[in-house]
Short mmCIF file of C-alpha atoms in Angstrom, two decimals:
data_model
loop_
_atom_site.label_atom_id
_atom_site.label_comp_id
_atom_site.label_asym_id
_atom_site.label_seq_id
_atom_site.Cartn_x
_atom_site.Cartn_y
_atom_site.Cartn_z
CA UNK A 1 7.51 36.74 172.45
CA UNK A 2 11.34 36.39 172.55
CA UNK A 3 11.16 36.78 176.31
CA UNK A 4 8.89 33.71 176.42
CA UNK A 5 11.15 31.58 174.33
CA UNK A 6 13.12 28.84 176.32
CA UNK A 7 16.79 28.34 175.56
CA UNK A 8 18.09 24.89 174.69
CA UNK A 9 19.93 25.00 178.02
CA UNK A 10 16.68 25.59 179.94
CA UNK A 11 14.96 22.78 178.08
CA UNK A 12 17.80 20.43 178.75
CA UNK A 13 17.89 21.34 182.51
CA UNK A 14 14.11 20.77 182.62
CA UNK A 15 14.37 17.40 180.84
CA UNK A 16 17.13 16.22 183.13
CA UNK A 17 14.55 16.26 185.96
CA UNK A 18 12.75 13.48 184.46
CA UNK A 19 15.68 11.04 184.83
CA UNK A 20 15.49 10.19 188.57
CA UNK A 21 11.97 8.80 188.46
CA UNK A 22 12.64 6.53 185.49
CA UNK A 23 16.14 5.40 186.69
CA UNK A 24 15.01 4.42 190.23
CA UNK A 25 11.74 2.87 188.76
CA UNK A 26 13.53 0.78 186.28
CA UNK A 27 16.09 -0.52 188.82
CA UNK A 28 13.35 -1.47 191.20
CA UNK A 29 11.08 -2.93 188.61
CA UNK A 30 13.74 -5.33 187.18
CA UNK A 31 15.79 -6.20 190.32
CA UNK A 32 13.71 -5.78 193.58
CA UNK A 33 11.98 -9.10 193.37
CA UNK A 34 15.16 -11.05 192.80
CA UNK A 35 16.97 -9.10 195.46
CA UNK A 36 14.28 -9.71 198.11
CA UNK A 37 14.31 -13.39 197.33
CA UNK A 38 17.85 -14.33 196.83
CA UNK A 39 19.89 -11.60 198.54
CA UNK A 40 17.76 -10.41 201.46
CA UNK A 41 16.51 -14.04 201.62
CA UNK A 42 12.92 -13.20 202.36
CA UNK A 43 10.16 -15.76 202.15
CA UNK A 44 8.32 -15.27 198.84
CA UNK A 45 5.09 -14.75 200.76
CA UNK A 46 6.51 -11.81 202.52
CA UNK A 47 8.22 -10.47 199.38
CA UNK A 48 4.82 -10.51 197.62
CA UNK A 49 3.37 -8.43 200.40
CA UNK A 50 6.20 -5.93 200.09
CA UNK A 51 5.85 -5.68 196.34
CA UNK A 52 2.01 -5.32 196.45
CA UNK A 53 1.81 -2.81 199.33
CA UNK A 54 4.54 -0.77 197.97
CA UNK A 55 3.01 -0.50 194.39
CA UNK A 56 -0.44 0.06 195.83
CA UNK A 57 0.80 2.89 198.14
CA UNK A 58 2.60 4.39 195.21
CA UNK A 59 -0.71 4.57 193.36
CA UNK A 60 -2.44 6.22 196.30
CA UNK A 61 0.20 8.87 196.83
CA UNK A 62 -0.20 10.43 193.43
CA UNK A 63 -3.56 11.97 194.03
CA UNK A 64 -2.73 12.78 197.66
CA UNK A 65 0.45 14.72 196.76
CA UNK A 66 -1.36 16.44 194.01
CA UNK A 67 -4.06 17.56 196.40
CA UNK A 68 -1.51 18.98 198.90
CA UNK A 69 0.48 20.69 196.11
CA UNK A 70 -2.62 22.48 194.95
CA UNK A 71 -2.97 23.97 198.57
CA UNK A 72 0.67 25.09 198.74
CA UNK A 73 1.21 28.82 198.76
CA UNK A 74 3.82 30.50 196.53
CA UNK A 75 7.21 31.12 197.86
CA UNK A 76 10.32 32.90 196.59
CA UNK A 77 11.41 29.47 195.10
CA UNK A 78 8.01 29.08 193.49
CA UNK A 79 5.16 26.64 194.54
CA UNK A 80 6.52 23.43 193.06
CA UNK A 81 10.27 23.74 193.42
CA UNK A 82 10.15 23.50 197.24
CA UNK A 83 8.63 20.04 197.09
CA UNK A 84 11.39 18.95 194.57
CA UNK A 85 14.24 20.49 196.73
CA UNK A 86 13.11 19.19 200.12
CA UNK A 87 12.08 15.62 199.11
CA UNK A 88 15.39 14.81 197.20
CA UNK A 89 17.77 14.04 200.09
CA UNK A 90 15.28 12.04 202.00
CA UNK A 91 14.23 10.09 198.81
CA UNK A 92 17.85 9.15 198.16
CA UNK A 93 18.54 7.99 201.75
CA UNK A 94 15.29 5.84 201.69
CA UNK A 95 16.26 4.44 198.25
CA UNK A 96 19.72 3.40 199.57
CA UNK A 97 18.01 1.71 202.61
CA UNK A 98 15.84 -0.34 200.31
CA UNK A 99 19.07 -2.04 198.96
CA UNK A 100 20.68 -2.54 202.51
CA UNK A 101 20.25 -5.77 204.40
CA UNK A 102 19.91 -4.97 208.04
CA UNK A 103 21.68 -7.22 210.56
CA UNK A 104 18.58 -8.03 212.49
CA UNK A 105 16.95 -11.51 212.89
CA UNK A 106 13.38 -10.10 213.04
CA UNK A 107 11.80 -7.07 211.43
CA UNK A 108 13.44 -7.33 207.98
CA UNK A 109 10.05 -7.50 206.37
CA UNK A 110 8.97 -4.26 208.10
CA UNK A 111 12.26 -2.65 207.25
CA UNK A 112 11.83 -3.21 203.47
CA UNK A 113 8.07 -2.45 203.54
CA UNK A 114 8.64 0.90 205.46
CA UNK A 115 11.44 2.21 203.38
CA UNK A 116 9.83 1.01 199.99
CA UNK A 117 6.64 2.87 200.82
CA UNK A 118 8.59 5.97 202.21
CA UNK A 119 10.63 6.11 198.96
CA UNK A 120 7.54 5.81 196.77
CA UNK A 121 5.96 8.72 198.76
CA UNK A 122 9.09 10.89 198.45
CA UNK A 123 9.69 10.22 194.73
CA UNK A 124 6.09 11.09 194.16
CA UNK A 125 6.68 14.38 195.92
CA UNK A 126 9.41 14.92 193.32
CA UNK A 127 7.69 13.61 190.19
CA UNK A 128 4.19 15.08 190.56
CA UNK A 129 5.36 18.74 190.93
CA UNK A 130 7.96 18.01 188.14
CA UNK A 131 5.16 16.88 185.84
CA UNK A 132 3.06 19.97 186.70
CA UNK A 133 6.14 22.16 186.07
CA UNK A 134 5.45 22.01 182.36
CA UNK A 135 2.70 24.55 182.81
CA UNK A 136 4.92 27.02 184.68
CA UNK A 137 8.09 27.26 182.53
CA UNK A 138 6.56 29.16 179.79
CA UNK A 139 3.26 30.67 178.48
CA UNK A 140 3.95 29.55 174.93
CA UNK A 141 2.40 26.14 174.14
CA UNK A 142 4.99 25.47 171.43
CA UNK A 143 7.77 25.92 174.03
CA UNK A 144 6.02 23.59 176.43
CA UNK A 145 5.61 21.00 173.65
CA UNK A 146 9.31 21.33 172.81
CA UNK A 147 10.40 20.99 176.43
CA UNK A 148 8.18 17.86 176.76
CA UNK A 149 9.88 16.31 173.79
CA UNK A 150 13.27 16.98 175.48
CA UNK A 151 11.88 15.40 178.64
CA UNK A 152 10.60 12.26 176.90
CA UNK A 153 13.97 11.68 175.33
CA UNK A 154 15.82 11.97 178.71
CA UNK A 155 13.22 9.76 180.48
CA UNK A 156 13.69 6.98 177.95
CA UNK A 157 17.48 7.27 178.38
CA UNK A 158 16.93 7.19 182.03
CA UNK A 159 15.29 3.73 181.88
CA UNK A 160 18.45 2.49 179.86
CA UNK A 161 20.74 4.13 182.48
CA UNK A 162 18.91 2.52 185.56
CA UNK A 163 19.13 -0.91 183.84
CA UNK A 164 22.76 -0.52 182.94
CA UNK A 165 23.97 0.82 186.27
CA UNK A 166 22.11 -1.64 188.46
CA UNK A 167 22.75 -4.60 186.08
CA UNK A 168 26.37 -4.09 185.18
CA UNK A 169 27.43 -3.44 188.93
CA UNK A 170 25.40 -6.29 190.32
CA UNK A 171 26.29 -8.52 187.39
CA UNK A 172 30.08 -8.21 188.11
CA UNK A 173 29.50 -10.24 191.26
CA UNK A 174 28.47 -13.81 190.99
CA UNK A 175 25.35 -14.27 193.19
CA UNK A 176 26.15 -17.35 195.31
CA UNK A 177 23.62 -20.22 195.63
CA UNK A 178 23.18 -23.49 197.39
CA UNK A 179 22.71 -26.86 195.71
CA UNK A 180 19.17 -28.07 196.40
CA UNK A 181 19.82 -31.76 197.05
CA UNK A 182 20.49 -32.29 200.74
CA UNK A 183 23.43 -33.97 202.12
CA UNK A 184 22.98 -37.76 202.60
CA UNK A 185 24.70 -39.69 205.26
CA UNK A 186 25.66 -37.30 208.02
CA UNK A 187 29.31 -37.76 208.98
CA UNK A 188 31.82 -35.54 210.54
CA UNK A 189 33.53 -34.95 207.26
CA UNK A 190 30.27 -34.04 205.55
CA UNK A 191 29.33 -31.62 208.31
CA UNK A 192 32.65 -30.00 208.09
CA UNK A 193 32.32 -29.71 204.26
CA UNK A 194 28.90 -28.09 204.76
CA UNK A 195 30.38 -25.53 207.14
CA UNK A 196 33.13 -24.76 204.58
CA UNK A 197 30.56 -24.41 201.82
CA UNK A 198 28.30 -22.02 203.95
CA UNK A 199 31.24 -19.93 205.00
CA UNK A 200 32.21 -19.47 201.35
CA UNK A 201 28.48 -18.76 200.62
CA UNK A 202 28.29 -16.07 203.35
CA UNK A 203 31.41 -14.35 202.05
CA UNK A 204 30.15 -14.34 198.47
CA UNK A 205 26.77 -13.10 199.57
CA UNK A 206 28.44 -10.14 201.34
CA UNK A 207 30.03 -9.21 198.02
CA UNK A 208 26.61 -9.33 196.35
CA UNK A 209 25.02 -7.20 199.02
CA UNK A 210 27.87 -4.67 198.66
CA UNK A 211 27.34 -4.56 194.95
CA UNK A 212 23.72 -3.59 195.31
CA UNK A 213 24.58 -0.91 197.78
CA UNK A 214 27.22 0.52 195.41
CA UNK A 215 24.57 0.51 192.64
CA UNK A 216 22.15 2.23 194.87
CA UNK A 217 24.80 4.78 195.80
CA UNK A 218 25.54 5.52 192.14
CA UNK A 219 21.86 5.92 191.23
CA UNK A 220 21.32 8.00 194.38
CA UNK A 221 24.16 10.27 193.34
CA UNK A 222 22.64 10.63 189.88
CA UNK A 223 19.27 11.52 191.50
CA UNK A 224 20.79 14.40 193.46
CA UNK A 225 22.81 15.62 190.44
CA UNK A 226 19.67 15.76 188.29
CA UNK A 227 17.64 17.53 191.04
CA UNK A 228 20.37 20.16 191.34
CA UNK A 229 20.52 20.67 187.56
CA UNK A 230 16.71 21.05 187.54
CA UNK A 231 16.45 23.54 190.34
CA UNK A 232 19.37 25.64 189.20
CA UNK A 233 18.63 25.72 185.45
CA UNK A 234 14.76 26.11 185.54
CA UNK A 235 12.86 29.06 186.87
CA UNK A 236 9.21 28.61 187.77
CA UNK A 237 7.13 31.41 186.39
CA UNK A 238 4.09 32.42 188.49
CA UNK A 239 2.53 34.40 185.65
CA UNK A 240 2.31 31.37 183.48
CA UNK A 241 -0.21 29.82 185.94
CA UNK A 242 -2.44 32.92 185.77
CA UNK A 243 -3.32 32.47 182.16
CA UNK A 244 -6.29 30.19 182.82
CA UNK A 245 -9.38 32.33 183.37
CA UNK A 246 -11.66 29.46 184.03
CA UNK A 247 -13.31 29.12 187.33
CA UNK A 248 -12.07 26.30 189.71
CA UNK A 249 -13.85 23.04 188.86
CA UNK A 250 -15.16 20.68 191.55
CA UNK A 251 -12.89 17.69 191.66
CA UNK A 252 -15.58 15.13 192.25
CA UNK A 253 -17.86 16.69 189.55
CA UNK A 254 -14.99 16.45 187.13
CA UNK A 255 -14.21 12.92 188.07
CA UNK A 256 -17.74 11.76 187.57
CA UNK A 257 -17.73 13.36 184.02
CA UNK A 258 -14.42 11.77 183.09
CA UNK A 259 -15.38 8.35 184.38
CA UNK A 260 -18.60 8.53 182.26
CA UNK A 261 -16.73 9.23 179.14
CA UNK A 262 -16.76 6.01 177.12
CA UNK A 263 -13.72 6.55 175.00
CA UNK A 264 -11.56 7.12 178.06
CA UNK A 265 -12.78 4.00 179.90
CA UNK A 266 -12.24 1.84 176.80
CA UNK A 267 -8.75 3.34 176.24
CA UNK A 268 -7.40 2.87 179.78
CA UNK A 269 -8.91 -0.63 180.03
CA UNK A 270 -7.20 -1.73 176.88
CA UNK A 271 -3.89 -0.24 178.10
CA UNK A 272 -4.37 -1.63 181.47
CA UNK A 273 -4.25 -5.22 180.34
CA UNK A 274 -1.45 -4.55 177.86
CA UNK A 275 0.59 -2.63 180.51
CA UNK A 276 0.07 -5.45 183.01
CA UNK A 277 1.51 -7.95 180.48
CA UNK A 278 4.75 -5.96 180.18
CA UNK A 279 4.85 -5.30 184.03
CA UNK A 280 4.65 -9.04 184.66
CA UNK A 281 7.40 -9.61 182.03
CA UNK A 282 9.61 -6.91 183.71
CA UNK A 283 9.10 -8.19 187.21
CA UNK A 284 9.80 -11.78 186.58
CA UNK A 285 12.30 -11.76 183.71
CA UNK A 286 15.43 -11.72 185.89
CA UNK A 287 14.22 -14.79 187.74
CA UNK A 288 13.21 -16.48 184.46
CA UNK A 289 16.63 -15.90 182.90
CA UNK A 290 18.46 -17.03 186.10
CA UNK A 291 16.58 -20.27 186.79
CA UNK A 292 14.46 -21.40 183.82
CA UNK A 293 16.90 -20.50 181.14
CA UNK A 294 20.04 -20.87 183.23
CA UNK A 295 21.63 -17.55 182.20
CA UNK A 296 22.62 -16.54 185.71
CA UNK A 297 25.42 -14.35 184.55
CA UNK A 298 23.76 -12.98 181.53
CA UNK A 299 20.39 -11.65 182.66
CA UNK A 300 21.65 -8.06 183.26
CA UNK A 301 22.92 -7.87 179.67
CA UNK A 302 19.56 -9.30 178.33
CA UNK A 303 17.64 -6.71 180.25
CA UNK A 304 19.97 -3.91 178.91
CA UNK A 305 19.27 -5.19 175.28
CA UNK A 306 15.54 -4.93 175.96
CA UNK A 307 15.77 -1.26 177.14
CA UNK A 308 18.30 -0.26 174.39
CA UNK A 309 15.91 -1.83 171.78
CA UNK A 310 12.93 0.19 173.25
CA UNK A 311 14.95 3.45 173.19
CA UNK A 312 16.18 2.99 169.50
CA UNK A 313 12.64 2.12 168.29
CA UNK A 314 10.61 4.98 169.81
CA UNK A 315 11.32 7.28 166.85
CA UNK A 316 10.14 4.46 164.51
CA UNK A 317 6.85 4.16 166.36
CA UNK A 318 6.47 7.91 166.40
CA UNK A 319 6.75 7.88 162.52
CA UNK A 320 4.52 4.77 162.26
CA UNK A 321 1.62 6.20 164.12
CA UNK A 322 1.72 9.48 162.16
CA UNK A 323 1.80 7.49 158.95
CA UNK A 324 -0.56 4.63 159.61
CA UNK A 325 -2.64 5.82 162.53
CA UNK A 326 -2.45 5.25 166.29
CA UNK A 327 -4.97 2.21 166.47
CA UNK A 328 -3.01 0.48 163.83
CA UNK A 329 0.27 1.18 165.81
CA UNK A 330 -1.34 -0.39 168.84
CA UNK A 331 -2.24 -3.65 166.99
CA UNK A 332 1.14 -3.94 165.18
CA UNK A 333 3.51 -2.75 167.95
CA UNK A 334 2.00 -4.51 170.98
CA UNK A 335 1.06 -7.77 169.27
CA UNK A 336 4.61 -8.20 167.78
CA UNK A 337 5.85 -9.41 171.12
CA UNK A 338 3.42 -12.37 171.20
CA UNK A 339 5.20 -14.90 168.89
CA UNK A 340 8.59 -14.17 170.52
CA UNK A 341 7.18 -14.67 173.99
CA UNK A 342 5.92 -18.00 172.85
CA UNK A 343 9.23 -19.06 171.26
CA UNK A 344 11.33 -18.19 174.39
CA UNK A 345 9.49 -20.88 176.40
CA UNK A 346 8.91 -23.42 173.69
CA UNK A 347 12.42 -23.51 172.24
CA UNK A 348 15.13 -25.17 174.43
CA UNK A 349 17.40 -22.77 176.41
CA UNK A 350 19.42 -20.87 173.78
CA UNK A 351 21.26 -17.62 174.40
CA UNK A 352 21.01 -16.31 170.84
CA UNK A 353 17.29 -16.91 170.75
CA UNK A 354 16.93 -15.16 174.11
CA UNK A 355 18.78 -12.12 172.85
CA UNK A 356 16.52 -12.04 169.68
CA UNK A 357 13.42 -12.22 171.94
CA UNK A 358 14.95 -9.40 174.10
CA UNK A 359 15.17 -7.25 170.97
CA UNK A 360 11.58 -8.01 169.89
CA UNK A 361 10.29 -7.37 173.46
CA UNK A 362 12.04 -4.03 173.48
CA UNK A 363 10.26 -3.09 170.21
CA UNK A 364 6.95 -3.77 171.77
CA UNK A 365 7.86 -2.08 175.04
CA UNK A 366 8.62 1.17 173.07
CA UNK A 367 5.11 0.98 171.52
CA UNK A 368 3.56 0.37 174.92
CA UNK A 369 5.53 3.19 176.48
CA UNK A 370 4.69 5.76 173.77
CA UNK A 371 1.20 5.06 172.71
CA UNK A 372 -0.89 5.76 175.91
CA UNK A 373 0.61 9.28 176.15
CA UNK A 374 -0.04 9.76 172.53
CA UNK A 375 -3.66 8.71 172.60
CA UNK A 376 -4.80 10.24 175.81
CA UNK A 377 -4.76 13.87 174.35
CA UNK A 378 -7.25 12.53 171.62
CA UNK A 379 -9.55 11.41 174.31
CA UNK A 380 -9.40 14.77 176.09
CA UNK A 381 -10.15 16.54 172.78
CA UNK A 382 -13.25 14.22 172.27
CA UNK A 383 -14.25 15.07 175.85
CA UNK A 384 -14.02 18.88 175.25
CA UNK A 385 -16.25 18.63 172.25
CA UNK A 386 -18.86 16.66 174.17
CA UNK A 387 -18.56 19.03 177.18
CA UNK A 388 -17.60 22.44 175.80
CA UNK A 389 -18.61 24.22 179.03
CA UNK A 390 -16.68 21.97 181.36
CA UNK A 391 -12.90 22.68 181.60
CA UNK A 392 -9.87 22.00 183.63
CA UNK A 393 -10.20 18.20 183.86
CA UNK A 394 -6.88 17.43 181.99
CA UNK A 395 -5.09 16.38 185.14
CA UNK A 396 -7.85 13.79 186.06
CA UNK A 397 -7.41 11.99 182.75
CA UNK A 398 -3.73 11.59 183.25
CA UNK A 399 -3.45 11.01 186.98
CA UNK A 400 -6.27 8.24 186.99
CA UNK A 401 -4.62 6.40 184.15
CA UNK A 402 -1.35 6.49 186.21
CA UNK A 403 -3.30 5.45 189.41
CA UNK A 404 -5.05 2.42 187.83
CA UNK A 405 -1.79 1.20 186.20
CA UNK A 406 0.26 1.42 189.29
CA UNK A 407 -2.38 -0.18 191.50
CA UNK A 408 -2.99 -3.06 189.21
CA UNK A 409 0.81 -3.58 188.74
CA UNK A 410 1.09 -3.95 192.45
CA UNK A 411 -1.60 -6.62 192.53
CA UNK A 412 -0.11 -8.44 189.64
CA UNK A 413 3.47 -8.44 191.11
CA UNK A 414 2.15 -9.58 194.48
CA UNK A 415 0.18 -12.45 192.95
CA UNK A 416 3.15 -13.53 190.81
CA UNK A 417 5.46 -13.70 193.79
CA UNK A 418 2.84 -15.50 195.80
CA UNK A 419 2.48 -18.00 192.98
CA UNK A 420 6.24 -18.76 193.23
CA UNK A 421 5.73 -19.33 196.88
CA UNK A 422 2.98 -21.90 196.22
CA UNK A 423 5.19 -23.56 193.53
CA UNK A 424 7.87 -24.17 196.05
CA UNK A 425 10.51 -21.48 195.33
CA UNK A 426 13.80 -22.31 197.01
CA UNK A 427 15.47 -19.23 198.35
CA UNK A 428 19.24 -19.19 197.53
CA UNK A 429 18.81 -22.27 195.34
CA UNK A 430 21.11 -22.83 192.42
CA UNK A 431 18.17 -24.49 190.72
CA UNK A 432 14.45 -24.56 191.39
CA UNK A 433 11.80 -27.33 191.29
CA UNK A 434 10.15 -28.07 187.98
CA UNK A 435 6.86 -26.45 189.33
CA UNK A 436 8.71 -23.11 189.83
CA UNK A 437 10.05 -23.17 186.26
CA UNK A 438 6.52 -23.87 184.96
CA UNK A 439 5.22 -21.01 187.03
CA UNK A 440 7.99 -18.67 185.67
CA UNK A 441 7.09 -19.68 181.97
CA UNK A 442 3.49 -18.85 182.78
CA UNK A 443 4.37 -15.49 184.26
CA UNK A 444 6.61 -14.33 181.34
CA UNK A 445 4.77 -15.98 178.52
CA UNK A 446 1.34 -17.47 178.81
CA UNK A 447 -0.17 -14.81 181.19
CA UNK A 448 1.34 -11.81 179.33
CA UNK A 449 0.25 -13.27 175.95
CA UNK A 450 -3.23 -13.64 177.28
CA UNK A 451 -3.41 -10.08 178.70
CA UNK A 452 -2.04 -8.68 175.38
CA UNK A 453 -4.76 -10.43 173.34
CA UNK A 454 -7.40 -9.33 175.76
CA UNK A 455 -6.18 -5.73 175.68
CA UNK A 456 -6.19 -5.78 171.84
CA UNK A 457 -9.74 -7.09 171.78
CA UNK A 458 -10.88 -4.18 173.98
CA UNK A 459 -9.22 -1.73 171.60
CA UNK A 460 -11.68 -2.82 168.92
CA UNK A 461 -14.27 -0.98 171.01
CA UNK A 462 -12.17 2.18 171.13
CA UNK A 463 -14.03 4.68 168.99
CA UNK A 464 -11.40 7.23 168.02
CA UNK A 465 -9.77 6.26 164.76
CA UNK A 466 -7.76 8.60 162.49
CA UNK A 467 -10.92 9.86 160.71
CA UNK A 468 -12.58 10.61 164.08
CA UNK A 469 -9.42 12.22 165.33
CA UNK A 470 -9.15 14.57 162.34
CA UNK A 471 -12.88 15.47 162.70
CA UNK A 472 -12.41 16.34 166.37
CA UNK A 473 -9.28 18.38 165.61
CA UNK A 474 -11.12 20.40 162.97
CA UNK A 475 -14.12 20.89 165.33
CA UNK A 476 -12.00 22.14 168.06
CA UNK A 477 -10.21 24.50 165.74
CA UNK A 478 -13.48 25.87 164.65
CA UNK A 479 -14.52 26.39 168.38
CA UNK A 480 -11.35 28.28 169.11
CA UNK A 481 -11.73 30.51 166.10
CA UNK A 482 -15.42 31.21 167.08
CA UNK A 483 -14.30 31.92 170.63
CA UNK A 484 -11.50 34.22 169.41
CA UNK A 485 -13.79 36.24 167.06
CA UNK A 486 -16.32 36.64 169.85
CA UNK A 487 -13.77 37.88 172.21
CA UNK A 488 -12.32 40.37 169.60
CA UNK A 489 -15.90 41.75 168.86
CA UNK A 490 -16.49 42.22 172.69
CA UNK A 491 -13.24 44.07 173.02
CA UNK A 492 -14.06 46.31 170.03
CA UNK A 493 -17.51 47.21 171.60
CA UNK A 494 -15.82 47.97 174.75
CA UNK A 495 -13.33 50.22 173.01
CA UNK A 496 -16.13 52.07 171.20
CA UNK A 497 -17.93 52.68 174.52
CA UNK A 498 -14.75 54.07 176.09
#
């Protein structure tokens, strides 16, 4: 037993491996849209294609990589570690190239589309085996749970780190813009003045592009450091994977059973709508702060306040759901953002009000981040009671929740960027037409509020409340005790025969 116990150092090394996925994902989620539009200067239509295809491809790669990993033979480094080791340098290179503006007149769209999809594939090659590594670090369930708690803490800190690094480095450089009213009365002097302005603009834009590359380099270095700490400090144990005596389960048979489980469908449908609400807020908030509210030089600090608020309130929601129940936590936690999202678009532009809304949004983000992973195990327990002879489907429950969330987020981001194009978004503009400001208000307020309310209505159909959860837990415990006693009696009979 002492041999199976993980040291604090091993748990920390394992937890650090969760930071790269969250750090890069947060930087891309908050800043990629405004980067493609105002720094790379892509047409909003093409930016929407890049965002949609990249997120959709990211969703598809999860089951693909999981399938290939299951076919990977064991090596002297393990079965999962080689994927982490070999994907890391290429992932960092492709991540850096996402934030690089190539000096080519044509092909920029293909450049960003290719490297965005390549990075999503490579970071999946890191994160899927890392997630599965939980089952290979120890045979003791209590040690796995403890290591997972360390991991969740570091992952939340990773989101803060990604926002802070990207936001503070980029925020130190004032992104240049062009006044939207055209020059009236073309004279030689006005043409000369335009040339001067454009030269100043190009120089300032170069500084902005360099700032994005510096931020990408810092995050890329952090990615490599975390991967090195993980591979050096954690040993993958083959014997831990050999504990399961169940026969391999057909994937498609398991998928059919899972998708017919009503509690699972109701849970992921409810969280699908609430997650989409916060993803729309995440993807468009930088543009909303810059153009609609006019806080061009403050948006990175506002984003940092959101993530800090989320980080600090996760322990509160953990206490709240154990004290009042998970369904109550869903209603209170996620709905708390609604009045503040309405206030931020109704009240005139006010920096203090915006920071208050940022704190409130962070509180709800924390609930939305924590609750799906807290409630999915309850659904799996309910499934085990209804199908006691069917085992080994846990990965399907988690992977398809991630798949649906990523795919629909790609659709939502693509549609939102396309909406800005239809509204007449002006690339590089210091201000935007009123139609664009109305569209941004819809994307960060009206649409998220509608999605949140729809998701909460669907949660009314979710059947597992606290009483049902306790009943399931007791029934599972009875089944385990019955199985253990049956196994002990079989062993006793065998011993008597011998």
